[in-house]
Coordinates of C-alpha atoms in Angstrom, one line a residue:
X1 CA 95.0 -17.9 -127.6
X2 CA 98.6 -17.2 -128.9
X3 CA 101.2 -18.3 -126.9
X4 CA 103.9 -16.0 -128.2
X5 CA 104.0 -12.8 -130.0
X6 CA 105.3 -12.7 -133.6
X7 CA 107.2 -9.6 -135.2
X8 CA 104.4 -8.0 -136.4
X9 CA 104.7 -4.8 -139.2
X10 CA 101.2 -3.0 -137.7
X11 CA 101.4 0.1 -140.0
X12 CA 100.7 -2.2 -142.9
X13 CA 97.1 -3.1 -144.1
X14 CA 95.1 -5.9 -143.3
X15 CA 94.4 -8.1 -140.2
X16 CA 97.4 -10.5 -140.0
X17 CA 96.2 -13.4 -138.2
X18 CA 97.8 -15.0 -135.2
X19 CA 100.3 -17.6 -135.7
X20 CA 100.8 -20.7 -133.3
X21 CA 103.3 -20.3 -131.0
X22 CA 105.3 -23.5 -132.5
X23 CA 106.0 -21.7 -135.8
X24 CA 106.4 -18.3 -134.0
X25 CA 109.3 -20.3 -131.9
X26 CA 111.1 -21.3 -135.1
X27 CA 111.1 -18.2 -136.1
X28 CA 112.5 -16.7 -133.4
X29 CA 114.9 -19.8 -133.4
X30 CA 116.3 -18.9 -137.0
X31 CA 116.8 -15.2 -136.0
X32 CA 118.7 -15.8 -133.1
X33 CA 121.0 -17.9 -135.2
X34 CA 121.8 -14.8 -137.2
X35 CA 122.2 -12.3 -134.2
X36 CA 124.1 -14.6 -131.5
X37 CA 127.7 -13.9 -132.6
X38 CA 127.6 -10.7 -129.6
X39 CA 127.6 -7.0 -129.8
X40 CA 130.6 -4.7 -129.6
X41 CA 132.1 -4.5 -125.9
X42 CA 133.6 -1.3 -125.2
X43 CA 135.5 0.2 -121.9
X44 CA 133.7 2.4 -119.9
X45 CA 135.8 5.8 -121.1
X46 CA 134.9 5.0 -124.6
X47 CA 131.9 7.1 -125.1
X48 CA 133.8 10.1 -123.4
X49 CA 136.6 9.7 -126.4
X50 CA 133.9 10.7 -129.2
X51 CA 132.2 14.0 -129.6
X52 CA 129.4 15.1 -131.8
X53 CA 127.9 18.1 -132.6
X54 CA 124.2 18.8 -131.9
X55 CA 121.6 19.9 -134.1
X56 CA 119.0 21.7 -133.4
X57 CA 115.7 23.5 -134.9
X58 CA 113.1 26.2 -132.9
X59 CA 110.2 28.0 -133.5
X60 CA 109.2 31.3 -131.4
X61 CA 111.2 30.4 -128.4
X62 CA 115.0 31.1 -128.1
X63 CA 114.9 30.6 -124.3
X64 CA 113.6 26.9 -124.7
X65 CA 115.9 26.1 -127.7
X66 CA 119.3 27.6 -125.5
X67 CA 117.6 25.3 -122.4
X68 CA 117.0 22.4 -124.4
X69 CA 120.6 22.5 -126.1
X70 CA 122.0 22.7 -123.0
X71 CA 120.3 19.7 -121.8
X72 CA 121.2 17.3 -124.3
X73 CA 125.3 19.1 -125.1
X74 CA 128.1 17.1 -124.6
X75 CA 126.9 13.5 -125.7
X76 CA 128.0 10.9 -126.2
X77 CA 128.9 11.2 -122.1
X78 CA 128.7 8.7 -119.4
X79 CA 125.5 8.5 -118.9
X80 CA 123.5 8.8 -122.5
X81 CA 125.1 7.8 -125.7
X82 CA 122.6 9.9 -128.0
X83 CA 119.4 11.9 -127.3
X84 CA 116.4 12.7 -130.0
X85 CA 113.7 15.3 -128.6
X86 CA 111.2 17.1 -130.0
X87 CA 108.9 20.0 -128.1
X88 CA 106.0 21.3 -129.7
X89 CA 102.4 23.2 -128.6
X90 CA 102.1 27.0 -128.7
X91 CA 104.2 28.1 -126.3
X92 CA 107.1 26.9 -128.5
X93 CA 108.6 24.2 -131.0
X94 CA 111.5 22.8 -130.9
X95 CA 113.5 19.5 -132.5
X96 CA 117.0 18.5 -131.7
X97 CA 119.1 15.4 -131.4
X98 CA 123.1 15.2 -130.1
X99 CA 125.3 12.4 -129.4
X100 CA 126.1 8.8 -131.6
X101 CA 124.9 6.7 -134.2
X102 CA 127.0 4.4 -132.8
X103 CA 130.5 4.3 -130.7
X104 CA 132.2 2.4 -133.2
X105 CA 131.9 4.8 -135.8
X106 CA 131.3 7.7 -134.2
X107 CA 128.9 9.2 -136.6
X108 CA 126.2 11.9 -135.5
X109 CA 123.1 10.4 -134.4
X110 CA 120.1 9.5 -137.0
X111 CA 117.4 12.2 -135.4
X112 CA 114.7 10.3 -137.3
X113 CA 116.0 7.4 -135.9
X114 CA 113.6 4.3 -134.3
X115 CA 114.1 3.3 -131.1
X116 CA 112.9 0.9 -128.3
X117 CA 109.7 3.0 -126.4
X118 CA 109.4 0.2 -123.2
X119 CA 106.7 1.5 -121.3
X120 CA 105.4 4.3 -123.5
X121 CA 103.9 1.1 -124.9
X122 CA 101.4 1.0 -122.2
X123 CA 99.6 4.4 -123.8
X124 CA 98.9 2.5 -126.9
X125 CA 97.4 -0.3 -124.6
X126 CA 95.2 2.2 -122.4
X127 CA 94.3 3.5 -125.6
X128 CA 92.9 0.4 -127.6
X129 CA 91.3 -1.1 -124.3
X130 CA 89.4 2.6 -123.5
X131 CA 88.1 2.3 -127.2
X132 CA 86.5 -1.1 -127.2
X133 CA 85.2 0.7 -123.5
X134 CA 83.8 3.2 -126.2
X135 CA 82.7 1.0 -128.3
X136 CA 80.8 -1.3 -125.7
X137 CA 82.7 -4.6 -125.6
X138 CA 84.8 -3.9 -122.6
X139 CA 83.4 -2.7 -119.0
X140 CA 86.4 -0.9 -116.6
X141 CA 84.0 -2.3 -113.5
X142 CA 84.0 -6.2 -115.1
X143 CA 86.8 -8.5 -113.3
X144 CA 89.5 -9.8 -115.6
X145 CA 88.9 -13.1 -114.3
X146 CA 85.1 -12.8 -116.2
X147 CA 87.1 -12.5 -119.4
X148 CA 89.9 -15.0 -118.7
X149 CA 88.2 -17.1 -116.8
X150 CA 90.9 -20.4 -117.9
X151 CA 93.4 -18.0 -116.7
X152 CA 92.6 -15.4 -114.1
X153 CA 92.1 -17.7 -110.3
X154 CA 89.5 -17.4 -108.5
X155 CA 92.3 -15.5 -105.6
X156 CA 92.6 -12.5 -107.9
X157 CA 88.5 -12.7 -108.9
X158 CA 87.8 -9.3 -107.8
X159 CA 90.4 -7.5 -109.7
X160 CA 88.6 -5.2 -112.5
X161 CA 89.8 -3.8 -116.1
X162 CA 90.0 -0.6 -114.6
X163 CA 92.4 -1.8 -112.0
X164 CA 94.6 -3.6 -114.3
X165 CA 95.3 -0.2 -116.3
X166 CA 95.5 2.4 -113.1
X167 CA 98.2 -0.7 -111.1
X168 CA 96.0 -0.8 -108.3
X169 CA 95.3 -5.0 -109.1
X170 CA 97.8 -6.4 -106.3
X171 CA 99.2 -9.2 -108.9
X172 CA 102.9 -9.4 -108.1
X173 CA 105.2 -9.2 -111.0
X174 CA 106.0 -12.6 -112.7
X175 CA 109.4 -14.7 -112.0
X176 CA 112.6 -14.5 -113.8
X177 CA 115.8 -16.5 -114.2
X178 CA 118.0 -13.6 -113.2
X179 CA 118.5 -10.8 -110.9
X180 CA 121.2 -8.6 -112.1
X181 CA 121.5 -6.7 -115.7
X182 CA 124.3 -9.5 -116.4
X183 CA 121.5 -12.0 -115.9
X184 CA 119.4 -10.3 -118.4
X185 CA 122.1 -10.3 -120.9
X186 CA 122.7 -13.7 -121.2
X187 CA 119.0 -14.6 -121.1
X188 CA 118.2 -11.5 -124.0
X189 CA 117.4 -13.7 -126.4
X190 CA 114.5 -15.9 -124.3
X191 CA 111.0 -16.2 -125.6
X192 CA 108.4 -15.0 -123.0
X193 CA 104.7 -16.6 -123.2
X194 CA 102.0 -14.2 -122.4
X195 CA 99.6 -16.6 -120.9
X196 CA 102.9 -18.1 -118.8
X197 CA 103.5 -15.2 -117.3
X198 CA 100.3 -14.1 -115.8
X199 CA 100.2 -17.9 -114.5
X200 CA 103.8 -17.4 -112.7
X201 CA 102.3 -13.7 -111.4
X202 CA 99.1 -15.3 -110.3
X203 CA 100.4 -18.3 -108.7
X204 CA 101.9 -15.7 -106.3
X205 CA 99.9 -14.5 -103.0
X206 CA 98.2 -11.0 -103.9
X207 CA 100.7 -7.5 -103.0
X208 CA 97.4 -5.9 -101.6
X209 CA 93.7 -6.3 -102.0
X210 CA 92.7 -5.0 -105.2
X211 CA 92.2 -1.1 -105.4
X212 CA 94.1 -0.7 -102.0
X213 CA 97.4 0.3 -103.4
X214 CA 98.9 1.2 -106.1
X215 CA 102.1 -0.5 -107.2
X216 CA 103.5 0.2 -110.7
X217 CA 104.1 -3.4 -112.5
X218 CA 104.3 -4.8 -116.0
X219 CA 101.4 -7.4 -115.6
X220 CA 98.5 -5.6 -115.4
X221 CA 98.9 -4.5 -119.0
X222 CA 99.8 -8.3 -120.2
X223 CA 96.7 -9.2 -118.6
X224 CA 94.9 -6.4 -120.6
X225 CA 96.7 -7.4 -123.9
X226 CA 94.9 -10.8 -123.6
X227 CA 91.9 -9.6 -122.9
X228 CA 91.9 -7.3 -125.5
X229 CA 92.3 -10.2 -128.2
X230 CA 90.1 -12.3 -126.1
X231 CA 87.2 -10.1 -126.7
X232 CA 88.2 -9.3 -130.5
X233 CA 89.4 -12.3 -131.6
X234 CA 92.0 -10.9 -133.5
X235 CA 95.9 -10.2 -132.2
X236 CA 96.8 -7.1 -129.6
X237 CA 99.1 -5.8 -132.4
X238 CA 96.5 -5.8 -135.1
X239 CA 94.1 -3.9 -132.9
X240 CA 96.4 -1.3 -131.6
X241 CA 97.2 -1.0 -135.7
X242 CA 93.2 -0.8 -136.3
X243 CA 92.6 1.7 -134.0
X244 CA 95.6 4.0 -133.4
X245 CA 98.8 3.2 -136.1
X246 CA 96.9 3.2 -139.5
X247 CA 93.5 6.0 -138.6
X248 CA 97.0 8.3 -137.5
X249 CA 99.7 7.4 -140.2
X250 CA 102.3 6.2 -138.0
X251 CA 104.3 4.3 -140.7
X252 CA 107.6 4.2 -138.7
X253 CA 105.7 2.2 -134.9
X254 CA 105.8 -1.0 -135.0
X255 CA 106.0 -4.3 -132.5
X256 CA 109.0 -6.5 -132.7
X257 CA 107.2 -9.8 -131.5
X258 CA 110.1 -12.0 -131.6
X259 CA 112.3 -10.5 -133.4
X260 CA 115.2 -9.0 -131.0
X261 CA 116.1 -6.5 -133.7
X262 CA 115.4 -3.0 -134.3
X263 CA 114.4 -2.6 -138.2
X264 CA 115.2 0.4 -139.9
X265 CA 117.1 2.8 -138.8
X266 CA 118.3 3.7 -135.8
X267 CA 121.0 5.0 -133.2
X268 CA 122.9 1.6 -131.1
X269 CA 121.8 1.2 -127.5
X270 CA 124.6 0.5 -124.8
X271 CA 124.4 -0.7 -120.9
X272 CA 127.6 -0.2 -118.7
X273 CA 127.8 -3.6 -117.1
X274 CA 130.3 -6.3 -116.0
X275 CA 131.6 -7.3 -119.1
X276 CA 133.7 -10.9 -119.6
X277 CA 137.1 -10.1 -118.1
X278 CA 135.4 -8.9 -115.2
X279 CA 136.0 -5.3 -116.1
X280 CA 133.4 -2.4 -116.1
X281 CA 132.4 -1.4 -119.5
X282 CA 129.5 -0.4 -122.3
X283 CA 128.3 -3.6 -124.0
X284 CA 126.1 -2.6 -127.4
X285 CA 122.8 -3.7 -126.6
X286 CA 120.7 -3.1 -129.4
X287 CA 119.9 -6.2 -130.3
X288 CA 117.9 -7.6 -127.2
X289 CA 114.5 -9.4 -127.1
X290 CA 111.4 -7.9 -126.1
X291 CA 108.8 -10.5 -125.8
X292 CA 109.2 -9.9 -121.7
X293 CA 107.1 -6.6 -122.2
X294 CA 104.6 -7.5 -125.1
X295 CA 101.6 -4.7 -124.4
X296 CA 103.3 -3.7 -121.5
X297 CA 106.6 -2.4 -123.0
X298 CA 107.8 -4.2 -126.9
X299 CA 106.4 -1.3 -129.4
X300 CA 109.5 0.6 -131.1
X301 CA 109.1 4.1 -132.6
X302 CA 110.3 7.4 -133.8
X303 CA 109.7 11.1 -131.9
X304 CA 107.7 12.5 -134.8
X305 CA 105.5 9.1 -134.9
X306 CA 105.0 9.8 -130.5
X307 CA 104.2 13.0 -131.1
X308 CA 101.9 12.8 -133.8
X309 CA 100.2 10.1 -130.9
X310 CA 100.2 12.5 -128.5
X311 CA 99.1 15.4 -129.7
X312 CA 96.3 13.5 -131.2
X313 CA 95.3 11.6 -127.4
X314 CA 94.9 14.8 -125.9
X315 CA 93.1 16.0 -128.2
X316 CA 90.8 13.5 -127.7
X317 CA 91.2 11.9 -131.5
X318 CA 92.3 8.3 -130.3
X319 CA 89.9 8.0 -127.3
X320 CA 87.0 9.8 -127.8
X321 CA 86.2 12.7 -125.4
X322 CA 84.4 12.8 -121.7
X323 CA 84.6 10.2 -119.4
X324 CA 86.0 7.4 -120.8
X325 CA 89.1 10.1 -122.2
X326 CA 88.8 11.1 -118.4
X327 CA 89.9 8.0 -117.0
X328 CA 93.4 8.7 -118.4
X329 CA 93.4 11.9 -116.1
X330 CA 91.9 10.2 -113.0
X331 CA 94.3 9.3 -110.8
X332 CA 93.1 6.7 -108.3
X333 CA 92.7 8.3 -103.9
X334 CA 95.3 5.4 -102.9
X335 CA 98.8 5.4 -102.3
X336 CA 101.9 3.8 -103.7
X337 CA 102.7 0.0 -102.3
X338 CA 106.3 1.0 -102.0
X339 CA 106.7 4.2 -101.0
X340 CA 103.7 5.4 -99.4
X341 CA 103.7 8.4 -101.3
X342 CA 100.3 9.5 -103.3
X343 CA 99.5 7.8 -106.5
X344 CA 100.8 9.2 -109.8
X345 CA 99.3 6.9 -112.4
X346 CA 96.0 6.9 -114.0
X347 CA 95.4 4.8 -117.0
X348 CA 98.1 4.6 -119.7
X349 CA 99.4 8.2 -118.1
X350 CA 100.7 9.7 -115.2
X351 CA 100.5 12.7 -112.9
X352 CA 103.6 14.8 -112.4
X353 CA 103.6 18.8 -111.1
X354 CA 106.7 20.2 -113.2
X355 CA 107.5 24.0 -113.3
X356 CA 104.1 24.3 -110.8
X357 CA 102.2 22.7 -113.4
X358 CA 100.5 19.5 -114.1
X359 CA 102.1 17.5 -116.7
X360 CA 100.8 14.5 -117.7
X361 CA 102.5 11.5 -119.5
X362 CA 104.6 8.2 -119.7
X363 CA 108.1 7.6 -119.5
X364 CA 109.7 4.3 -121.1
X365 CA 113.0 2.3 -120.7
X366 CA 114.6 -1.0 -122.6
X367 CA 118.3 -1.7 -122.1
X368 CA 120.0 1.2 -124.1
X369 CA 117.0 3.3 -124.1
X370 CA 114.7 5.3 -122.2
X371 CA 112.1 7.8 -123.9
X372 CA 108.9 9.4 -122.6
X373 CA 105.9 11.7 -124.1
X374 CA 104.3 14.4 -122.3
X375 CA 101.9 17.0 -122.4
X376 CA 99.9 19.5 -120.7
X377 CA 96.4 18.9 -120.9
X378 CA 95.8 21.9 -123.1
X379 CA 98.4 20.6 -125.4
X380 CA 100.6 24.2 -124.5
X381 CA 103.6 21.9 -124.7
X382 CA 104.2 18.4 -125.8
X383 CA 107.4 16.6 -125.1
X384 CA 108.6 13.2 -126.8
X385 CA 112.2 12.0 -126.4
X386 CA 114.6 9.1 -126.5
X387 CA 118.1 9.2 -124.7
X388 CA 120.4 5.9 -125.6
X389 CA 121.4 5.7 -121.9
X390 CA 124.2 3.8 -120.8
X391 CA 121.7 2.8 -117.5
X392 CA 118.1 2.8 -119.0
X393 CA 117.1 0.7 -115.8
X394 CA 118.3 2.2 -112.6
X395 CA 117.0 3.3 -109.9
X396 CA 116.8 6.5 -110.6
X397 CA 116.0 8.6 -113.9
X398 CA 119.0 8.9 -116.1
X399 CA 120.5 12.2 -115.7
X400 CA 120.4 13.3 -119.5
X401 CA 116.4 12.5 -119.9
X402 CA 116.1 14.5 -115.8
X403 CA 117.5 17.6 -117.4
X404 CA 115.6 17.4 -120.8
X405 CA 112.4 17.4 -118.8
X406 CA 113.2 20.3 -116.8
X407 CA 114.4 21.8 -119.8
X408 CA 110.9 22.2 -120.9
X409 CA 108.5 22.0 -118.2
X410 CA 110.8 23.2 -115.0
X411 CA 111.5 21.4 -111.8
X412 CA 109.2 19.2 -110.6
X413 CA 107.3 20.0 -107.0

């Protein structure tokens, strides 16, 4: 088993095989050498000292494309540096992008652009795990533990596949040397082991008793990445490739591994933070390891490559259709650890009532990014976007990527 992930191109051919982790370190050793010198630091007015026009193209709809420019006017602002969206399905199509390559420059933002998806990342997982369901070499009711039996203890035997993918597994979240976006900053350039990280979560005492609770965490989908190679024996990243990237032509998705750059094109990321002189300010935080998220939250894309995905999902062309497709749309009768509130997530997806409709889909954020994809189940209207916001992390959704939402679904219930 791998003990870290390396930069892997998966729309190419082939089944790459998995390096050792030593090499994979060395690696990631000689691209930090190249990267460490710092991003640019700007003050916090800077991105309200730039303007850029948006551009826009609709089909059949003037009422979403005037809602939809409105939603995404006036960038680069204080919260979202750029925004790339595109709406599609029958009831209208639209594609727009506003805001800045970069602040530096101040040229108009690169709608084709790649970007950091976070938990969008987490679809692709569902996906490739509900497949080998499909395809008889994975069981939803088996424990993880029977699969990762070196791995899994025998306090967290009773968690299933199922409840790994839907957050209902009680594992607590791993530990990490920081607390504070600052924290993260200076440790953005750590390598995270897989394996190590289930070990820190499972060392833990459990949140809840498995399928008690739901509580929405990163490990449950490291745990299924690992599994998933387990019962292959080939990488996550090659299998994700196998069965969604290449049969779909998404040439621009790809997983960094260790590599903490974005390659290609694409629009700069910034986080307001405390910068060196103590001052409040944007730091450019494009460059920024991802090994923390792995299948849970490392795959970087494009809108047109998340929207060819999702149109294809629901139409059942990734995982094949009835029950096993269902189990994306079944959200488990518990409620949320944390809030008490009904459960919204199924597996990969989630439940949402927007515009008194059910919407279902999966948002995503990394430092200078937050995106999402959405859809109806009819596949009436699709949404994929990615706004560079200036707080992809907080605790609550960044304003720009609220009011593109409700732009084309309505206000949620």
């Amino acid at each position: 088993m791998p003990s870290t992930k390396g930069a892997k191109n998966t729309g190419s051919t082939g089944n790459a095989k998995i390096r050792e982790g030593a090499t994979r370190t060395l690696i990631a050793a000689a691209l930090l050498l190249g990267v460490a010198a710092g991003p640019a630091v700007l003050p916090a007015t800077a991105a309200a000292s730039l303007t850029a026009p948006t551009t826009s193209e609709s089909r059949t709809d003037p009422d979403l494309a005037a809602a939809m420019e409105a939603a995404i006017a006036g960038l680069p602002s204080a919260d979202a540096t750029a925004a790339l969206v595109r709406v599609g399905g029958s009831e209208g199509v639209w594609r727009g992008s506003s805001g800045v390559h970069d602040l530096t420059t101040g040229r108009a933002a690169d709608p084709h652009a790649r970007f950091r998806a976070g938990s969008v990342t987490k679809v692709f997982t569902a996906a490739v795990v509900l497949r080998l369901v499909a395809e008889g070499k994975v069981d939803l009711d088996r424990s993880a533990r029977s699969y990762l039996p070196e791995l899994i203890p025998a306090s967290y035997g009773g968690v299933t596949v199922r409840q790994l993918l839907n957050h209902t597994h009680g594992i607590p979240a791993p530990g990490f040397p920081w607390t504070t976006v600052e924290g993260a900053y200076a440790n953005r350039f750590r390598i995270h082991d897989p394996e190590e990280m289930v070990r820190s979560a499972t060392a833990k005492e459990p949140e809840f008793a498995p399928g008690d609770a739901q509580h929405y965490l990163n490990i449950g989908y490291t745990v299924a990445g690992l599994i998933i190679e387990r019962v292959t024996g080939d990488s996550y990243e090659d299998q994700v490739a196998r069965h969604v990237l290449r049969p779909l032509g998404l040439r621009d998705t790809y997983f960094p591994g260790t590599d903490p750059r974005i390659t290609g094109p694409h629009n700069h990321g910034y986080q307001r933070m405390t910068l060196d002189d103590g001052t409040t300010g944007l730091r450019d935080v494009t460059v920024w390891g991802v090994t923390d998220g792995w299948a849970a939250g490392d795959i970087v894309s494009t809108t047109a490559d998340l929207e060819r995905f999702t149109k294809a999902l629901f139409r059942g062309r990734v995982v094949p259709r009835g029950p096993v497709l269902e189990e994306m749309f079944t959200v488990p009768k518990v409620t949320d650890h944390t809030t008490g509130r009904p459960a919204e997530y199924a597996v990969g997806l989630a439940r949402k009532v927007l515009g008194g409709r059910e919407v279902w889909g999966k948002t995503g954020g990394r430092w200078g990014y937050n995106s999402a994809v959405a859809s109806t189940r009819d596949g009436s209207r699709t949404l994929v976007y990615s706004v560079n916001s200036t707080d992809a992390k907080g605790g609550t959704m960044n304003k720009v990527a609220m009011n593109v939402m409700v732009a084309a679904y309505g206000t949620p219930a």
